[in-house]
Coordinates of C-alpha atoms in Angstrom, one line a residue:
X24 CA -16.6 -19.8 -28.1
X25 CA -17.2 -20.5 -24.2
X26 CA -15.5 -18.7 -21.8
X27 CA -14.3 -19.6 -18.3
X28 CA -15.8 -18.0 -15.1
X29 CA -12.0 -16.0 -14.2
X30 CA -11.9 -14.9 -17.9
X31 CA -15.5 -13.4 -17.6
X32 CA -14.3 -12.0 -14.1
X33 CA -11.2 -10.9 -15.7
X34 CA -12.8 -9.3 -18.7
X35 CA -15.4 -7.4 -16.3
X36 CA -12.8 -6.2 -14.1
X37 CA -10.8 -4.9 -16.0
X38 CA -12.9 -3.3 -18.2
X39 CA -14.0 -1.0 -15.5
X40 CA -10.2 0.0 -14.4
X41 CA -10.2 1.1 -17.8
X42 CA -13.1 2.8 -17.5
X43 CA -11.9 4.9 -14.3
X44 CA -8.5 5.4 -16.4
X45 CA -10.4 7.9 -18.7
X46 CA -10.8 10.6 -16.2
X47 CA -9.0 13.7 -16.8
X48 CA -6.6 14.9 -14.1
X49 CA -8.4 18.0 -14.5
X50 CA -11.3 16.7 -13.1
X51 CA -9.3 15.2 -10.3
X52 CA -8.3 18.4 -9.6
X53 CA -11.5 20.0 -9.8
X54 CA -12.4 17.5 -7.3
X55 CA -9.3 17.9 -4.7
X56 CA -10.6 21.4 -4.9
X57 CA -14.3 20.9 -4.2
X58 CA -13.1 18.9 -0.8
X59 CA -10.9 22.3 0.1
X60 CA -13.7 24.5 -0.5
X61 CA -14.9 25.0 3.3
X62 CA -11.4 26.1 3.7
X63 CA -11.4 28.7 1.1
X64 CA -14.7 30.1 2.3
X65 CA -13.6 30.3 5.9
X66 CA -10.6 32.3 5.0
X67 CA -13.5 34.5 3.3
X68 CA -15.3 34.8 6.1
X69 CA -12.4 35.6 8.5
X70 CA -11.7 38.6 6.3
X71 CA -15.5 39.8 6.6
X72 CA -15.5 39.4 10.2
X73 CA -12.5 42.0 10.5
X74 CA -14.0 44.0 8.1
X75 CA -17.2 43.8 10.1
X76 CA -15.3 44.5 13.1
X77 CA -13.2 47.3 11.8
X78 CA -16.7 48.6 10.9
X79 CA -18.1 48.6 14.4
X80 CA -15.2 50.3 15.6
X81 CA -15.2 53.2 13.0
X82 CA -19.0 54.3 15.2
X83 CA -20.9 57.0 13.4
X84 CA -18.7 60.1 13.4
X85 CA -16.3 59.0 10.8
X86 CA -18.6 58.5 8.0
X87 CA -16.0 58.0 5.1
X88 CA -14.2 55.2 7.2
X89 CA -17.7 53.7 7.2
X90 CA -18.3 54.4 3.6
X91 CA -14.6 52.4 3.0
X92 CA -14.9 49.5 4.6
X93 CA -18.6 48.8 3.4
X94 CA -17.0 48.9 -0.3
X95 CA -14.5 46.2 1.0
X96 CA -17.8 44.5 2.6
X97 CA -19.4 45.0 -0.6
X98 CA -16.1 43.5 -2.5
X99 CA -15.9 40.4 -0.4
X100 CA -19.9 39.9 -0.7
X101 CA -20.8 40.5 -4.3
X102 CA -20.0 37.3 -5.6
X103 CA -20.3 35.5 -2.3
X104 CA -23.9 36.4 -0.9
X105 CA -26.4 38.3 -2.8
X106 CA -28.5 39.8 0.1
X107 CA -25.1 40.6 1.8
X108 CA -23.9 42.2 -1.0
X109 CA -27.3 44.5 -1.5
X110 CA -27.5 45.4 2.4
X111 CA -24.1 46.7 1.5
X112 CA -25.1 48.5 -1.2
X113 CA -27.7 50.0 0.1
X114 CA -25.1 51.2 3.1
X115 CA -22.9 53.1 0.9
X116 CA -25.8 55.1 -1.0
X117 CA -26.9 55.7 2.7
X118 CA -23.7 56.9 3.5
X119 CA -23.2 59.4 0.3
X120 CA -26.1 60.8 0.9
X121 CA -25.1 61.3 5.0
X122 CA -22.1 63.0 3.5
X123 CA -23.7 64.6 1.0
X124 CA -21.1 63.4 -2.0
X125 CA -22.9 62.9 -5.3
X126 CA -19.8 61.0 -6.6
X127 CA -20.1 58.1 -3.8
X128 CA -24.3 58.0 -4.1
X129 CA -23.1 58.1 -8.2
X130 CA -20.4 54.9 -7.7
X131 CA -22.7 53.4 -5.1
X132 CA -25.4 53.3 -7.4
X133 CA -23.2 51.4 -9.7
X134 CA -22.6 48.8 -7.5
X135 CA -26.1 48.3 -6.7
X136 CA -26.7 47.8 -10.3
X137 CA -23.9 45.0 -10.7
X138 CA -25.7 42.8 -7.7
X139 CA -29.2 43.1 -9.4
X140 CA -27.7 42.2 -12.8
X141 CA -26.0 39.2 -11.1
X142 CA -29.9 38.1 -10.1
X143 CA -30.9 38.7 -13.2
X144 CA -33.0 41.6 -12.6
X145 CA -32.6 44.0 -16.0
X146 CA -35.2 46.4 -15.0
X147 CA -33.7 47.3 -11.8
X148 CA -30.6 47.0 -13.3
X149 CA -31.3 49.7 -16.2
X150 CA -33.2 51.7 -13.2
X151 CA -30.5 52.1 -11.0
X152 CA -27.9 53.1 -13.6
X153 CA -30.0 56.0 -15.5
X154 CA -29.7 57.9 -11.5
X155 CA -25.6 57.5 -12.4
X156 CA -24.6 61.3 -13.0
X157 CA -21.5 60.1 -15.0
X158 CA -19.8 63.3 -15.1
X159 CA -19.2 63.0 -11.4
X160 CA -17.0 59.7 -11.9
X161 CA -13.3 59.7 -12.1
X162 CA -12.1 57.1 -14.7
X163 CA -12.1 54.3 -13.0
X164 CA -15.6 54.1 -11.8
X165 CA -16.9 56.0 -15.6
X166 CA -15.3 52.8 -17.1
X167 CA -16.7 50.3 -14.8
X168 CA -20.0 52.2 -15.4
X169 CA -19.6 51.5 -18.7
X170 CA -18.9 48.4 -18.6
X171 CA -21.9 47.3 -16.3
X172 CA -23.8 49.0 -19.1
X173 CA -22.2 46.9 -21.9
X174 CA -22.3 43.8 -20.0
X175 CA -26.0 44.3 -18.6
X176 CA -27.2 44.6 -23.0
X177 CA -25.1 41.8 -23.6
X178 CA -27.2 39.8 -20.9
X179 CA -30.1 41.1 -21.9
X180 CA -29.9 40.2 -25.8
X181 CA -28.4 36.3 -25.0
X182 CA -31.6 36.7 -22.4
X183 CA -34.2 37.5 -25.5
X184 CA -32.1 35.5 -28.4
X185 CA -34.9 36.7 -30.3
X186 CA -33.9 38.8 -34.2
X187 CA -35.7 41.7 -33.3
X188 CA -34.4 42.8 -30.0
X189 CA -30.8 41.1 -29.6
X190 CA -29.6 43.0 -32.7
X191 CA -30.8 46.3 -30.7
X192 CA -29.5 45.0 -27.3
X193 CA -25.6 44.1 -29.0
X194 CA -25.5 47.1 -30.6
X195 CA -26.2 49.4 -27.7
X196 CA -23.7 47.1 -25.7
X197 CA -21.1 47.7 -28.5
X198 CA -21.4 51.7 -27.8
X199 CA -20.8 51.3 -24.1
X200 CA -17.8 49.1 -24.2
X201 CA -15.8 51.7 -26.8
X202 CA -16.2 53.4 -24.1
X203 CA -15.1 51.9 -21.3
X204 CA -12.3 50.2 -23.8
X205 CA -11.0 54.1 -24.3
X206 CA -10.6 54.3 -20.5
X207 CA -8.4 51.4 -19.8
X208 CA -4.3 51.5 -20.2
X209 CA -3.5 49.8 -23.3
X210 CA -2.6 45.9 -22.8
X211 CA -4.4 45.7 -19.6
X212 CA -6.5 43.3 -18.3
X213 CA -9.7 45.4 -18.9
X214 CA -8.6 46.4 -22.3
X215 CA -7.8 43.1 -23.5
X216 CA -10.6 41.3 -22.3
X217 CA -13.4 44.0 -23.1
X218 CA -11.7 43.5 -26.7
X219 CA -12.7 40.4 -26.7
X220 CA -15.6 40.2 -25.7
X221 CA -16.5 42.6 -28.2
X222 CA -15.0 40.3 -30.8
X223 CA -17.1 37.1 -29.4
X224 CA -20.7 39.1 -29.4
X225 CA -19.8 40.5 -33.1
X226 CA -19.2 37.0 -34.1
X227 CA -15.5 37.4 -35.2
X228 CA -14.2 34.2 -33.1
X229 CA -10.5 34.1 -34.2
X230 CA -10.2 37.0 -33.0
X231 CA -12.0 37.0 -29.2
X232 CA -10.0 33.9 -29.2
X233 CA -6.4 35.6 -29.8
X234 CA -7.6 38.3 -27.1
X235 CA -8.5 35.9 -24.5
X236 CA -5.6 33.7 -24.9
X237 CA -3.5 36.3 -24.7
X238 CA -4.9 36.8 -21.5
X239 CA -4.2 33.7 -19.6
X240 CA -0.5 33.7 -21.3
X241 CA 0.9 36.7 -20.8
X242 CA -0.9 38.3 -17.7
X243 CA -0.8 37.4 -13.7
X244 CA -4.4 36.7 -13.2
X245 CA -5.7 36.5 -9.8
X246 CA -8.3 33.6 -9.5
X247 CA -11.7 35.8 -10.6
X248 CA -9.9 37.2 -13.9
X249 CA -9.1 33.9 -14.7
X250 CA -12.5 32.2 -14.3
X251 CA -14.1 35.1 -15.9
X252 CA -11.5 34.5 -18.8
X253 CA -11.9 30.8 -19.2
X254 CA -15.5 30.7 -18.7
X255 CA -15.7 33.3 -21.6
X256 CA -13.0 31.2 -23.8
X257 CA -15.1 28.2 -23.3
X258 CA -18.3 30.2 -24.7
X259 CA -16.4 30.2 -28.4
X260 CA -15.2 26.3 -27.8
X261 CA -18.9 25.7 -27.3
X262 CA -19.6 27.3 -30.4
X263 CA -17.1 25.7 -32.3
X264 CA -18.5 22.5 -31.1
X265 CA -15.4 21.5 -28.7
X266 CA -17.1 20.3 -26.1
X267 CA -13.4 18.9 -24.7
X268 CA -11.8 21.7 -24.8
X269 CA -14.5 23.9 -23.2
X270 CA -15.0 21.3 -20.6
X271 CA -11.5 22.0 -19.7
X272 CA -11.3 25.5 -19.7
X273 CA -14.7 25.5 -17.2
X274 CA -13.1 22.9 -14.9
X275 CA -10.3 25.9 -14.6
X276 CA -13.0 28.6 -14.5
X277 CA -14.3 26.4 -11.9
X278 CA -11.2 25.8 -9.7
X279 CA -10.6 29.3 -9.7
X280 CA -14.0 30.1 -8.7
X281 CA -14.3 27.7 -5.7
X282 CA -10.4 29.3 -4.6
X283 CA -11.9 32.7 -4.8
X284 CA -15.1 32.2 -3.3
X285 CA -17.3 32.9 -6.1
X286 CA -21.0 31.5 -5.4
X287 CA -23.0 32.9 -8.4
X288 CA -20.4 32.4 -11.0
X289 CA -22.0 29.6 -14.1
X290 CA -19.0 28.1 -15.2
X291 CA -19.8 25.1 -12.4
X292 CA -23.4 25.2 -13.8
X293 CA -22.5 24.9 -17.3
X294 CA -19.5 22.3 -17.0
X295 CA -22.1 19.8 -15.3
X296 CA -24.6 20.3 -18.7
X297 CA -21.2 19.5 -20.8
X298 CA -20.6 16.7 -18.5
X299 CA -24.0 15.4 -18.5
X300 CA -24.5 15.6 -22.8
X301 CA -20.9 13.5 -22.9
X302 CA -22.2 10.9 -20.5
X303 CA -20.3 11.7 -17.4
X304 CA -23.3 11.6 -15.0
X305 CA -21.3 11.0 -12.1
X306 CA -19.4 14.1 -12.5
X307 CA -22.2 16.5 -13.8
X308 CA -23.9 15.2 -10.8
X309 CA -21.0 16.2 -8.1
X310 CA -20.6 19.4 -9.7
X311 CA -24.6 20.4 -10.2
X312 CA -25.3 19.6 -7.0
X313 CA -21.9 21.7 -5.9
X314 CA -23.8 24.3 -8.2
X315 CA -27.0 24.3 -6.7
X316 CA -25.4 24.8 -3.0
X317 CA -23.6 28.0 -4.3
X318 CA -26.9 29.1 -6.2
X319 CA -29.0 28.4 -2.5
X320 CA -25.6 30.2 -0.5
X321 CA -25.7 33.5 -3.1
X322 CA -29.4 33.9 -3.2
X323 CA -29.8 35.3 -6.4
X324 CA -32.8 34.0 -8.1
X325 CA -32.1 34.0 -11.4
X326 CA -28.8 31.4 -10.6
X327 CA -31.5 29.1 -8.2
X328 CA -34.1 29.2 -11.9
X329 CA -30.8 28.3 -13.6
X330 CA -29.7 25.1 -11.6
X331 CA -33.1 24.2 -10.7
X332 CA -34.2 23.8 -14.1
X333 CA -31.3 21.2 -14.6
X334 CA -30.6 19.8 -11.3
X335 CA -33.4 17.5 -11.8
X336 CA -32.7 15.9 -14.9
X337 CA -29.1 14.8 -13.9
X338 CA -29.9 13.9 -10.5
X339 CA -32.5 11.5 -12.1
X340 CA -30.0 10.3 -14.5
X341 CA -27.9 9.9 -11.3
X342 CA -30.3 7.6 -9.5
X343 CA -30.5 5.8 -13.1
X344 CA -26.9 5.3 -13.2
X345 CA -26.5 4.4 -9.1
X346 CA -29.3 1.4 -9.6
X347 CA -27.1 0.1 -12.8
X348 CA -24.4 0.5 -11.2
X349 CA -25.7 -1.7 -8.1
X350 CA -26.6 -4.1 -10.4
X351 CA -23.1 -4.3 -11.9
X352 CA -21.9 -4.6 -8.7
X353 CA -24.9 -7.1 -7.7
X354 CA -23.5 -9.3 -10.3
X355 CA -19.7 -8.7 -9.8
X356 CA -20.8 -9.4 -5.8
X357 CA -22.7 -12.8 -7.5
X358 CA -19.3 -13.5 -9.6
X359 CA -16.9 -13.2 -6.6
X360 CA -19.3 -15.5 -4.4
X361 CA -19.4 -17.8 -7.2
X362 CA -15.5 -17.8 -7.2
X363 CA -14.9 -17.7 -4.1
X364 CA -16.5 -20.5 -3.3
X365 CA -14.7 -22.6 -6.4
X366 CA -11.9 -21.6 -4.6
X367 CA -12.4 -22.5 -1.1
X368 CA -13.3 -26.2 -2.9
X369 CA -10.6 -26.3 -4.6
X370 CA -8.4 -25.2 -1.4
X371 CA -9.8 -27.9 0.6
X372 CA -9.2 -30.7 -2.5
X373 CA -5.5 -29.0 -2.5
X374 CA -5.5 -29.4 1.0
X375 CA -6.4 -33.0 1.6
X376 CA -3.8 -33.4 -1.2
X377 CA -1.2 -31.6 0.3
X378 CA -2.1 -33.9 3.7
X379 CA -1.6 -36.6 2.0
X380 CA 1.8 -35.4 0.4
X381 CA 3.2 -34.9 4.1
X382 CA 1.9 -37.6 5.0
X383 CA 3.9 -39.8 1.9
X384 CA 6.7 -37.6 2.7
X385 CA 6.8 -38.1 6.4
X386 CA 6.7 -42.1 5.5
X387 CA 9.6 -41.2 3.0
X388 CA 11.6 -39.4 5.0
X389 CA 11.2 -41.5 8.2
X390 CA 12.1 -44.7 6.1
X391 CA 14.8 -42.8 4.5
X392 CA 15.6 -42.1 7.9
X393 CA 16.1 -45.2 8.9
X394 CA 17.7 -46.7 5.6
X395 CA 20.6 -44.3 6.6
X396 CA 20.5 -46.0 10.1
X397 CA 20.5 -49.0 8.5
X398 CA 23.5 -48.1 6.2
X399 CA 25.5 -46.4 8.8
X400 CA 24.9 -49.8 11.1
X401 CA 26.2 -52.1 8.1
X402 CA 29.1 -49.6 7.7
X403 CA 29.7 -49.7 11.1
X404 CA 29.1 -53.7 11.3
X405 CA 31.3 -54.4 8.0
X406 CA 34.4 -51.6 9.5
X407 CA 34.2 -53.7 12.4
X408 CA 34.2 -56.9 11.1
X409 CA 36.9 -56.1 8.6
X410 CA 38.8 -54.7 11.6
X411 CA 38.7 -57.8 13.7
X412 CA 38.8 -60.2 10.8
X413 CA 42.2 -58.5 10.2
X414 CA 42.9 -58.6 14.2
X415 CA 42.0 -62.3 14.7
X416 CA 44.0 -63.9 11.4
X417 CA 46.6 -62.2 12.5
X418 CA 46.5 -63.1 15.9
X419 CA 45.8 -66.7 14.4
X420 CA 48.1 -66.6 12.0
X421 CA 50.9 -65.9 15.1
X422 CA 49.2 -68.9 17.7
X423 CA 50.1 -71.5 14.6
X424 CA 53.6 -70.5 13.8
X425 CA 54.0 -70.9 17.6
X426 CA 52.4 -74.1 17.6
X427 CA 54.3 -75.3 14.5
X428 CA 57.8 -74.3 16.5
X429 CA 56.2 -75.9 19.5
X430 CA 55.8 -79.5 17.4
X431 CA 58.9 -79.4 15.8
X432 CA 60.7 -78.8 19.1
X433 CA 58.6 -81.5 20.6
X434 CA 58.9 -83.6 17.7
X435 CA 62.9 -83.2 17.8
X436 CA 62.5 -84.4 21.8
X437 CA 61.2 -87.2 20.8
X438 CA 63.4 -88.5 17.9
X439 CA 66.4 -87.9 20.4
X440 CA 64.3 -89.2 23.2
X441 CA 65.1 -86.4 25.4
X442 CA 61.7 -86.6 27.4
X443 CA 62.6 -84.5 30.4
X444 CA 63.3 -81.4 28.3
X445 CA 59.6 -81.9 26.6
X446 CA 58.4 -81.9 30.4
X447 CA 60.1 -78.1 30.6
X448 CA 59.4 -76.8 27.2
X449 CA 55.6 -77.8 28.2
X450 CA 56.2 -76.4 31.8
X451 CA 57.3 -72.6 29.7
X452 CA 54.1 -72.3 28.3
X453 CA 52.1 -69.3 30.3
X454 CA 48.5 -69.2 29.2
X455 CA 47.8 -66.8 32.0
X456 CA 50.6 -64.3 29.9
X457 CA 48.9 -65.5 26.6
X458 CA 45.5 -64.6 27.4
X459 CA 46.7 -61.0 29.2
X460 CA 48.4 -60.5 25.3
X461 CA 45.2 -61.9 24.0
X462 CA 42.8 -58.8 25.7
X463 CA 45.6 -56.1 25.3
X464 CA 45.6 -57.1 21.7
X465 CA 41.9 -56.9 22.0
X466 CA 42.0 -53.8 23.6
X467 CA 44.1 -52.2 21.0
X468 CA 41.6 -52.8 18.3
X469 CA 38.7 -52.1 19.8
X470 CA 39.8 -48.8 20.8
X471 CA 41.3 -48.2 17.0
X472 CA 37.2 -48.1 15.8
X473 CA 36.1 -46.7 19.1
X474 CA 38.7 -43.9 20.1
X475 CA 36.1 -41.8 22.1
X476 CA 34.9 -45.1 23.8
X477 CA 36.0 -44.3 27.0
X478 CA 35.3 -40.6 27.5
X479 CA 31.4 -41.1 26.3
X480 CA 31.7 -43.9 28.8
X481 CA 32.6 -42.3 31.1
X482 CA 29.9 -39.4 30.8
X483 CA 27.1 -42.0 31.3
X484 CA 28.2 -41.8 35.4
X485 CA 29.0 -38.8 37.9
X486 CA 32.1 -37.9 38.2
X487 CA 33.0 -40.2 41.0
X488 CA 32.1 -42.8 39.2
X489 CA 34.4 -42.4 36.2
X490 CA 37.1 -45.3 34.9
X491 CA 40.3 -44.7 35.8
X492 CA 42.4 -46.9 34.4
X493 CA 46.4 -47.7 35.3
X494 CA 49.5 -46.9 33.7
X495 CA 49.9 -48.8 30.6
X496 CA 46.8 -49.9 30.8
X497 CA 43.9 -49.7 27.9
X498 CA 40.6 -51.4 29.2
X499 CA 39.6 -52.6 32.5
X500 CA 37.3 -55.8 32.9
X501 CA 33.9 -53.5 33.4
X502 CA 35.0 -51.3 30.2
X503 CA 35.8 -54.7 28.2
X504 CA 32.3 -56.3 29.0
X505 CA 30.4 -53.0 27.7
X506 CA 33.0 -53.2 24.7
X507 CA 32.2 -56.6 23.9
X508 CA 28.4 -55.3 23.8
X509 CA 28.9 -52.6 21.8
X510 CA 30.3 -55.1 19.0
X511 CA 26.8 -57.0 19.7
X512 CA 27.8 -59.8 21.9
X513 CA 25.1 -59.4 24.2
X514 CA 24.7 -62.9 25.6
X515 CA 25.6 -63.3 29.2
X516 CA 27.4 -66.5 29.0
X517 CA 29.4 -65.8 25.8
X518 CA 31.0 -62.4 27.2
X519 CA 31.4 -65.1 30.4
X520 CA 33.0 -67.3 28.1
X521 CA 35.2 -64.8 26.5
X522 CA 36.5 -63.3 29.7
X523 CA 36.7 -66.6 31.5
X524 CA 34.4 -65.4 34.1
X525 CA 31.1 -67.3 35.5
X526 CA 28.0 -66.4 34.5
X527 CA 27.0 -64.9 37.8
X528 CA 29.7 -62.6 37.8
X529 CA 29.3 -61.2 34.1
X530 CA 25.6 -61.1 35.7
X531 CA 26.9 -59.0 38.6
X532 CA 29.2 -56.6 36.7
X533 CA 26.2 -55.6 34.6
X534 CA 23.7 -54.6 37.0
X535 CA 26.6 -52.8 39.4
X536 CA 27.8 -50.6 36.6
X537 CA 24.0 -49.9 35.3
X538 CA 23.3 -48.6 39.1
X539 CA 26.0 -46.4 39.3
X540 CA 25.0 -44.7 36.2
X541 CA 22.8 -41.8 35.8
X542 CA 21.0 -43.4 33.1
X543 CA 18.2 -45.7 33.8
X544 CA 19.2 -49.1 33.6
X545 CA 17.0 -50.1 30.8
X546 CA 18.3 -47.0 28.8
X547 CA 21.9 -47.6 29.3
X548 CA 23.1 -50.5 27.0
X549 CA 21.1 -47.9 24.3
X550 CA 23.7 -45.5 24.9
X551 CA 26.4 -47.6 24.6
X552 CA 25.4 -48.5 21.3
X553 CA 25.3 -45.6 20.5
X554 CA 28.5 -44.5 20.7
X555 CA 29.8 -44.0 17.2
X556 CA 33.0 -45.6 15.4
X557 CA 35.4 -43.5 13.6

């Protein structure tokens, strides 16, 4: 079956609205967020530059100011900037040991060996906690201890994956969380969460799974629990083999993460891999690269192996899919041409069409035009007609009973031979009286059809120039001659004839009248035909 170039164009189009229907709002999200992120990092770094400033002020006498407000450094930096966070780290074991506290040195120690396990560095790691007198610790800091411990042989055995050595690692990570489990309140965060954890290494899924989402449901998170809670949740999802679940559950870790600030945290790292296995290259590439700028901003160099190792496999996928897509749009580019320029032909065959259309039309309308002219002239013509028809038989009809009585008078005269009295019967008869009768009676009809004769008359000349016409009287000679006109007698010597004038004169009225007008003179006999009968 062929198809037509618009349905190919259709079929193309739309099938890639469809395919930019199936992102998740999620990822929208993710992506509002990534475009807010210099925001979230300034308000970061306003906070370190008070801290910083509130450090300068404390000088060198009050050393457990100092040793305060370089946690709070240490705080801001540990997941923001790993040589930051180490400088500080270093500060506060300076510090203890300027004040001569074991327990700070002891907790400082601790948090020196959280920043190398976030680089990945076990040894130093292991190093720096066997110098932890744990004795000296309040809770607290023992159960942090104890969890850096658990957490650093948890890393350390996924690091291996080996059956020798991960068995050992778990197990020794195991010990170290009951402990740090038996030093957190019941139900909280740290409780719930190291449960679960415990669950997930050991392999019992259902139930690290209950613990976590108890987490997100019933506990206020602030945004670091939350991606350290999701990213973990998404762990057993990947496991399960979920891969859309656990993709959402990292595109919240990694909301959360770019809110708080968090440069060495995985779960943008490892949503990009999901990404990238599910065919989503454009994503995994936004979010690797996003990934591999936190990984170069932190510093820690087991993060930079991490991304490094698949930046380049997606970012060549990337150029793979950017050159197919170029050729898509090559060819949508070639399809549009092609149909645009079917259209502008067919616009200019439409438009020659159209031309001639108007063209007809115009022909149309102007005869119609004039066909209406025509009409209203032969309405006009016939009214008129039928008017004066009327007028004249009448008038006829009148002139030969008069003549009839007229004959039989005479006629009587002469039987009785009274001659003298036909002398003064012929002697009564006033033709100067008939033919005043005969224009009033003319008069009368013509201003029956033409009522408004006179006043557009009139408005051909100034005002000094108007007809003013006597008492009783209807038309004047000038107004009769332009009446006669208007009923189409135009001939000179007939409207003479009519009005018993010479030629000369008729001649004479016309062109005086036709000066005094403000119409020119060759315009004016238009405008008395123009004037319209009722």
């Amino acid at each position: 079956m062929k198809l037509s170039l618009p349905v190919i164009l259709f079929l193309l189009l739309t099938g890639s609205c469809v395919m930019g229907q199936g992102n998740d709002s999620l990822l929208t999200r993710l992506n509002n967020t990534l475009g807010k992120k210099k925001e979230f990092d300034e308000a970061k770094l306003t906070r370190i530059a008070n801290l910083k400033k509130e450090l300068r002020n404390a000088g060198n006498t009050d050393l457990v100011l100092k040793y305060d407000v370089c946690l709070k450094l240490y705080n801001e930096y540990k997941s923001f900037n790993y040589n930051e966070a180490f400088n500080y780290a270093q500060k506060l074991q300076q510090i203890g040991h300027l004040l001569n506290d074991p327990t700070k040195i002891a907790y400082s120690r601790i948090k020196l060996g959280f920043i190398l396990l976030s680089s990945g560095m076990f040894k130093e790691t292991f190093d720096s906690l066997k110098t932890v007198n744990v004795q000296l610790l309040d809770t607290a800091a023992r159960r942090e201890y104890y969890f850096l411990t658990a957490r650093t042989y948890y890393d350390l055995a996924d690091f291996d994956k080996d059956n020798y050595y991960t068995p050992i690692y778990n197990s020794r990570a195991e010990k170290y969380i009951d402990s740090a489990t038996r030093l957190c309140a019941i139900n909280s965060f740290d409780y719930i969460y190291y449960k679960g954890l415990k669950s997930l290494k050991r392999g019992h899924i259902d139930t690290a799974v209950t613990n976590l989402k108890l987490l997100m449901d019933q506990h206020r998170l602030i945004d670091h629990q939350f991606a350290v809670t999701t990213s973990t949740l998404s762990d057993i999802y990947i496991r399960k083999n979920q891969p859309d679940a656990a993709i959402n559950l990292l595109i919240q870790a990694a909301i959360a993460d770019v809110k708080s600030s968090t440069k060495e945290a995985a779960a943008m790292t490892n949503l990009a891999q999901l990404l990238h296995q599910q065919g989503d290259v454009r994503n995994a590439y936004t979010f690797i690269k996003a990934a591999r700028d936190d990984a170069d901003y932190y510093g820690a160099r087991q993060r930079k192996i991490q991304v490094s190792a698949i930046f380049p496999i997606i970012a060549g996928e990337r150029i793979s899919y950017v050159e197919q897509q170029r050729k898509v749009l090559f060819l949508y580019a070639s399809l549009l041409t092609l149909l645009a320029i079917v259209v502008v032909v067919f616009a200019v065959i439409i438009y020659k069409q159209l031309q001639k259309l108007k063209q007809a039309d115009k022909v149309i309308q102007d005869t119609n035009h004039d066909l209406q002219e025509s009409i209203k002239k032969l309405n006009e013509a016939n009214r008129i007609k039928e008017e004066y028809i009327g007028y004249f038989f009448n008038l006829i009809a009148e002139y030969i009973n008069k003549l009839d009585k007229f004959k039989r008078s005479v006629d009587n005269k002469l039987v009785t031979k009274r001659f003298d009295d036909i002398h003064k019967l012929i002697d009564n008869i006033d033709l100067a009286k008939e033919r005043e009768e005969l224009f009033i009676n003319f008069d009368k009809a013509f201003l029956k059809l033409f009522p408004n004769f006179i006043i557009e008359y009139n408005a051909l000349f100034g005002k000094e120039n108007h007809i003013k016409l006597l008492p009783q009287q209807l038309l004047n000679t000038d107004l009769r001659i332009f009446a006669l006109i208007r009923l189409g007698i135009t001939d000179t010597e007939k409207i003479a004839h009519i009005l018993e004038y010479s030629v000369n004169t008729i001649y004479n009225y016309r062109a005086r009248i036709k000066g005094k007008s403000n119409i020119p003179n060759e315009e004016f006999e238009h405008k008395i035909m123009a004037i319209k009968a009722v």
